Amino acid sequence: MTTNGVPAIEVAELRKSFGPNEVLKGIDLTVAPGEVVCVIGPSGSGKSTLLRCVNRLEEPTSGKVLVEGIDILDPEVDVDRVRARIGMVFQQFNLFPHLTVLRNLTIAQQRVLGRSKDEAIDVARKNLERVGVGDKIDAYPAHLSGGQQQRVAIARSLSMNPDMMLFDEPTSALDPELVGDVLDVMRDLARSGMTMMVVTHEMGFAREVGDDLVFMDEGLIVESGRPREVLSNPQHKRTQAFLSKVL
């Protein structure tokens, strides 16, 4: 918690339906500042939808989503201002293919944060160095490996100075030998105290880095707890069945 006791993210009775299909069925979840929460579960369990509801990329059907105490579903709230506090890294890298790496990192800084060109470039350079791709500053995304593109995407989010980061299966589109570099960047972020929600299939990362592990199935949180405890001794039969296939 922060000094005033406000969670970074608080989700209460969150529901989301797509037509007759209810994807989230009443989710309650709290993420404290500086905490790393890993979300696991089978495909279609609602993990990515939960993440996208946290910054209103998806519009919840009902419930509450509070970001640093602000109800982002309140019609009076400036969603863009709140969303600026939240970095988002997707499964697909979502870089602008016609822009250089540098421009990918500076365009939002200048247009959204109002930074000068020189300041934006300075911030971009520092974050590219931080994630280990400082030498790719003038390259275009098509000339980068998948792992390099994902690290650029992380640097782009960091360049907006977010209070927290959401990762939606950030390594699932990568060749296996490229996964480690991206996970190393995420480990460094966690060590720096960044608040993180991570939807992932990387159980080793969840065990090592996560403060809390949430297992979702069919739109519900089935089990949660310390990652090592959940992974080594799951209590729910559905968690046991899932982990028996992925560990």
Short mmCIF file of C-alpha atoms in Angstrom, two decimals:
data_model
loop_
_atom_site.label_atom_id
_atom_site.label_comp_id
_atom_site.label_asym_id
_atom_site.label_seq_id
_atom_site.Cartn_x
_atom_site.Cartn_y
_atom_site.Cartn_z
CA MET A 1 0.00 0.00 0.00
CA THR A 2 0.96 3.63 -0.38
CA THR A 3 1.37 5.82 2.66
CA ASN A 4 -2.31 6.78 2.43
CA GLY A 5 -3.35 3.13 2.19
CA VAL A 6 -4.77 3.33 -1.34
CA PRO A 7 -4.25 0.27 -3.55
CA ALA A 8 -2.70 0.74 -6.97
CA ILE A 9 -5.53 -1.28 -8.53
CA GLU A 10 -8.77 -2.39 -6.94
CA VAL A 11 -11.36 -4.42 -8.83
CA ALA A 12 -14.72 -5.20 -7.22
CA GLU A 13 -17.54 -7.39 -8.54
CA LEU A 14 -16.26 -6.85 -12.08
CA ARG A 15 -18.38 -8.37 -14.80
CA LYS A 16 -17.96 -8.27 -18.56
CA SER A 17 -20.24 -9.78 -21.18
CA PHE A 18 -19.89 -9.98 -24.94
CA GLY A 19 -23.49 -10.41 -26.01
CA PRO A 20 -24.86 -13.45 -24.15
CA ASN A 21 -21.36 -14.65 -23.24
CA GLU A 22 -20.33 -13.57 -19.73
CA VAL A 23 -16.53 -13.57 -19.76
CA LEU A 24 -15.93 -12.09 -16.28
CA LYS A 25 -18.34 -13.25 -13.58
CA GLY A 26 -17.68 -11.05 -10.57
CA ILE A 27 -13.94 -10.51 -10.11
CA ASP A 28 -12.51 -9.09 -6.87
CA LEU A 29 -8.81 -8.27 -6.93
CA THR A 30 -6.46 -5.83 -5.21
CA VAL A 31 -2.93 -4.93 -6.28
CA ALA A 32 -0.81 -2.97 -3.81
CA PRO A 33 1.76 -0.43 -5.01
CA GLY A 34 5.02 -2.16 -5.85
CA GLU A 35 3.36 -5.57 -6.01
CA VAL A 36 3.71 -8.04 -8.89
CA VAL A 37 0.51 -10.02 -9.48
CA CYS A 38 0.71 -12.84 -12.03
CA VAL A 39 -2.51 -14.13 -13.60
CA ILE A 40 -2.57 -17.64 -15.05
CA GLY A 41 -5.25 -19.91 -16.46
CA PRO A 42 -6.42 -21.66 -19.62
CA SER A 43 -7.26 -19.84 -22.83
CA GLY A 44 -10.69 -18.22 -22.65
CA SER A 45 -10.67 -17.92 -18.85
CA GLY A 46 -10.97 -14.11 -18.96
CA LYS A 47 -7.37 -13.18 -18.09
CA SER A 48 -6.78 -10.74 -20.95
CA THR A 49 -10.28 -9.28 -20.64
CA LEU A 50 -9.61 -8.55 -16.96
CA LEU A 51 -6.40 -6.75 -17.86
CA ARG A 52 -8.08 -4.73 -20.60
CA CYS A 53 -10.90 -3.71 -18.25
CA VAL A 54 -8.36 -2.32 -15.76
CA ASN A 55 -7.50 0.50 -18.17
CA ARG A 56 -10.87 0.53 -19.95
CA LEU A 57 -9.68 -0.79 -23.26
CA GLU A 58 -12.74 -2.95 -22.67
CA GLU A 59 -15.83 -1.41 -21.12
CA PRO A 60 -16.95 -3.45 -18.09
CA THR A 61 -20.60 -4.46 -17.94
CA SER A 62 -20.74 -3.76 -14.21
CA GLY A 63 -18.60 -3.49 -11.11
CA LYS A 64 -15.85 -1.13 -10.03
CA VAL A 65 -12.29 -0.50 -11.20
CA LEU A 66 -10.28 1.88 -9.03
CA VAL A 67 -6.83 3.04 -10.13
CA GLU A 68 -4.98 4.72 -7.27
CA GLY A 69 -8.36 5.37 -5.67
CA ILE A 70 -9.98 6.85 -8.79
CA ASP A 71 -13.07 5.09 -10.14
CA ILE A 72 -12.27 4.92 -13.86
CA LEU A 73 -15.86 3.90 -14.65
CA ASP A 74 -17.20 7.19 -13.26
CA PRO A 75 -18.62 9.14 -16.23
CA GLU A 76 -17.01 12.31 -14.85
CA VAL A 77 -13.49 10.86 -14.80
CA ASP A 78 -10.89 11.86 -17.38
CA VAL A 79 -10.08 8.32 -18.50
CA ASP A 80 -7.14 9.40 -20.67
CA ARG A 81 -5.48 11.11 -17.72
CA VAL A 82 -5.85 8.01 -15.55
CA ARG A 83 -4.81 5.73 -18.41
CA ALA A 84 -1.61 7.76 -18.78
CA ARG A 85 -0.54 6.32 -15.42
CA ILE A 86 -0.84 2.76 -16.75
CA GLY A 87 1.67 1.25 -19.15
CA MET A 88 0.35 -1.60 -21.30
CA VAL A 89 2.41 -4.22 -23.12
CA PHE A 90 0.52 -6.52 -25.46
CA GLN A 91 1.13 -10.00 -26.85
CA GLN A 92 1.65 -8.42 -30.26
CA PHE A 93 4.09 -5.55 -30.07
CA ASN A 94 1.84 -2.84 -31.58
CA LEU A 95 4.74 -0.71 -32.77
CA PHE A 96 4.17 1.73 -35.63
CA PRO A 97 5.88 -0.07 -38.55
CA HIS A 98 6.51 3.13 -40.55
CA LEU A 99 8.33 4.87 -37.67
CA THR A 100 11.82 4.31 -36.33
CA VAL A 101 12.31 2.93 -32.86
CA LEU A 102 13.13 6.42 -31.62
CA ARG A 103 9.99 7.94 -33.10
CA ASN A 104 7.89 5.11 -31.70
CA LEU A 105 9.07 6.18 -28.26
CA THR A 106 8.87 9.95 -28.67
CA ILE A 107 5.55 10.53 -30.46
CA ALA A 108 3.29 9.93 -27.45
CA GLN A 109 5.66 11.74 -25.09
CA GLN A 110 5.37 14.86 -27.21
CA ARG A 111 1.68 14.65 -28.08
CA VAL A 112 0.27 13.34 -24.79
CA LEU A 113 2.73 14.56 -22.16
CA GLY A 114 3.75 17.74 -23.98
CA ARG A 115 7.46 17.08 -23.69
CA SER A 116 9.87 18.92 -25.95
CA LYS A 117 11.56 16.97 -28.73
CA ASP A 118 14.92 17.02 -26.94
CA GLU A 119 13.44 15.85 -23.63
CA ALA A 120 11.47 13.08 -25.35
CA ILE A 121 14.58 11.87 -27.15
CA ASP A 122 16.58 11.88 -23.92
CA VAL A 123 13.91 9.84 -22.11
CA ALA A 124 13.66 7.44 -25.06
CA ARG A 125 17.41 6.86 -25.19
CA LYS A 126 17.59 6.12 -21.46
CA ASN A 127 14.73 3.60 -21.61
CA LEU A 128 16.07 1.86 -24.70
CA GLU A 129 19.40 1.47 -22.91
CA ARG A 130 17.54 0.22 -19.86
CA VAL A 131 15.94 -2.65 -21.81
CA GLY A 132 19.10 -3.46 -23.75
CA VAL A 133 18.27 -2.17 -27.25
CA GLY A 134 19.95 1.23 -27.18
CA ASP A 135 21.78 0.38 -30.41
CA LYS A 136 18.48 -0.04 -32.30
CA ILE A 137 17.35 3.56 -31.96
CA ASP A 138 17.32 4.27 -35.71
CA ALA A 139 16.00 0.88 -36.81
CA TYR A 140 12.49 0.15 -38.02
CA PRO A 141 10.41 -2.55 -36.28
CA ALA A 142 10.58 -4.91 -39.28
CA HIS A 143 14.36 -5.06 -38.86
CA LEU A 144 14.15 -6.25 -35.25
CA SER A 145 13.60 -9.71 -33.80
CA GLY A 146 10.40 -10.36 -31.89
CA GLY A 147 12.24 -10.12 -28.59
CA GLN A 148 13.79 -6.81 -29.56
CA GLN A 149 10.40 -5.46 -30.65
CA GLN A 150 8.85 -6.45 -27.34
CA ARG A 151 11.66 -4.76 -25.41
CA VAL A 152 11.10 -1.62 -27.50
CA ALA A 153 7.39 -1.84 -26.64
CA ILE A 154 8.29 -2.01 -22.94
CA ALA A 155 10.63 0.97 -23.32
CA ARG A 156 7.85 2.89 -25.05
CA SER A 157 5.53 2.31 -22.10
CA LEU A 158 8.25 3.25 -19.60
CA SER A 159 8.88 6.49 -21.49
CA MET A 160 5.43 7.67 -20.42
CA ASN A 161 6.48 7.41 -16.73
CA PRO A 162 3.65 5.07 -15.69
CA ASP A 163 2.87 4.28 -12.08
CA MET A 164 2.09 0.66 -13.02
CA MET A 165 2.49 -1.76 -15.91
CA LEU A 166 0.08 -4.31 -17.37
CA PHE A 167 1.55 -7.18 -19.39
CA ASP A 168 -0.76 -9.32 -21.54
CA GLU A 169 1.15 -12.53 -22.30
CA PRO A 170 4.21 -10.52 -23.41
CA THR A 171 6.30 -13.56 -24.37
CA SER A 172 3.71 -15.85 -25.98
CA ALA A 173 4.37 -14.59 -29.53
CA LEU A 174 8.15 -15.01 -29.20
CA ASP A 175 10.45 -17.80 -30.29
CA PRO A 176 11.56 -19.73 -27.19
CA GLU A 177 15.16 -18.49 -27.34
CA LEU A 178 13.98 -14.86 -27.24
CA VAL A 179 11.74 -15.20 -24.19
CA GLY A 180 14.54 -14.90 -21.64
CA ASP A 181 15.62 -11.41 -22.70
CA VAL A 182 12.10 -10.03 -22.24
CA LEU A 183 11.65 -11.77 -18.89
CA ASP A 184 14.98 -10.31 -17.72
CA VAL A 185 13.66 -6.82 -18.45
CA MET A 186 10.49 -7.59 -16.50
CA ARG A 187 12.52 -8.94 -13.58
CA ASP A 188 14.49 -5.70 -13.49
CA LEU A 189 11.25 -3.71 -13.48
CA ALA A 190 9.93 -5.75 -10.58
CA ARG A 191 13.17 -5.23 -8.64
CA SER A 192 12.86 -1.48 -9.22
CA GLY A 193 9.50 -1.50 -7.42
CA MET A 194 7.18 -1.18 -10.44
CA THR A 195 3.59 -2.25 -9.78
CA MET A 196 2.80 -4.98 -12.30
CA MET A 197 -0.11 -7.17 -13.40
CA VAL A 198 1.18 -9.93 -15.65
CA VAL A 199 -0.95 -12.38 -17.61
CA THR A 200 1.53 -15.14 -18.37
CA HIS A 201 2.21 -18.79 -19.11
CA GLU A 202 5.75 -18.46 -17.74
CA MET A 203 5.38 -20.35 -14.45
CA GLY A 204 9.05 -19.97 -13.56
CA PHE A 205 8.75 -16.20 -13.81
CA ALA A 206 5.57 -16.24 -11.70
CA ARG A 207 7.26 -18.37 -9.05
CA GLU A 208 10.39 -16.24 -8.94
CA VAL A 209 9.06 -12.70 -9.32
CA GLY A 210 5.38 -12.72 -8.38
CA ASP A 211 4.11 -11.56 -5.01
CA ASP A 212 0.68 -13.04 -5.68
CA LEU A 213 -0.54 -15.65 -8.16
CA VAL A 214 -4.12 -15.66 -9.41
CA PHE A 215 -5.57 -18.68 -11.21
CA MET A 216 -8.62 -17.91 -13.36
CA ASP A 217 -11.03 -20.29 -15.04
CA GLU A 218 -14.33 -19.61 -16.80
CA GLY A 219 -14.43 -15.96 -15.76
CA LEU A 220 -13.75 -16.53 -12.07
CA ILE A 221 -10.76 -16.37 -9.74
CA VAL A 222 -10.58 -19.97 -8.62
CA GLU A 223 -7.51 -19.73 -6.40
CA SER A 224 -4.91 -17.17 -5.37
CA GLY A 225 -1.98 -16.95 -3.02
CA ARG A 226 1.80 -16.87 -2.83
CA PRO A 227 3.10 -18.20 -6.15
CA ARG A 228 5.37 -20.89 -4.69
CA GLU A 229 2.53 -22.19 -2.52
CA VAL A 230 -0.08 -22.24 -5.29
CA LEU A 231 2.29 -23.83 -7.81
CA SER A 232 3.65 -26.48 -5.43
CA ASN A 233 0.46 -27.22 -3.49
CA PRO A 234 -2.69 -26.07 -5.32
CA GLN A 235 -5.82 -26.48 -3.25
CA HIS A 236 -8.55 -26.43 -5.89
CA LYS A 237 -9.10 -29.41 -8.19
CA ARG A 238 -9.31 -27.16 -11.24
CA THR A 239 -5.97 -25.54 -10.37
CA GLN A 240 -4.45 -28.97 -9.81
CA ALA A 241 -5.65 -30.18 -13.21
CA PHE A 242 -4.34 -27.10 -15.02
CA LEU A 243 -0.94 -27.12 -13.36
CA SER A 244 -0.50 -30.86 -13.96
CA LYS A 245 -0.52 -30.06 -17.69
CA VAL A 246 1.74 -27.01 -17.71
CA LEU A 247 4.39 -27.81 -15.07
#
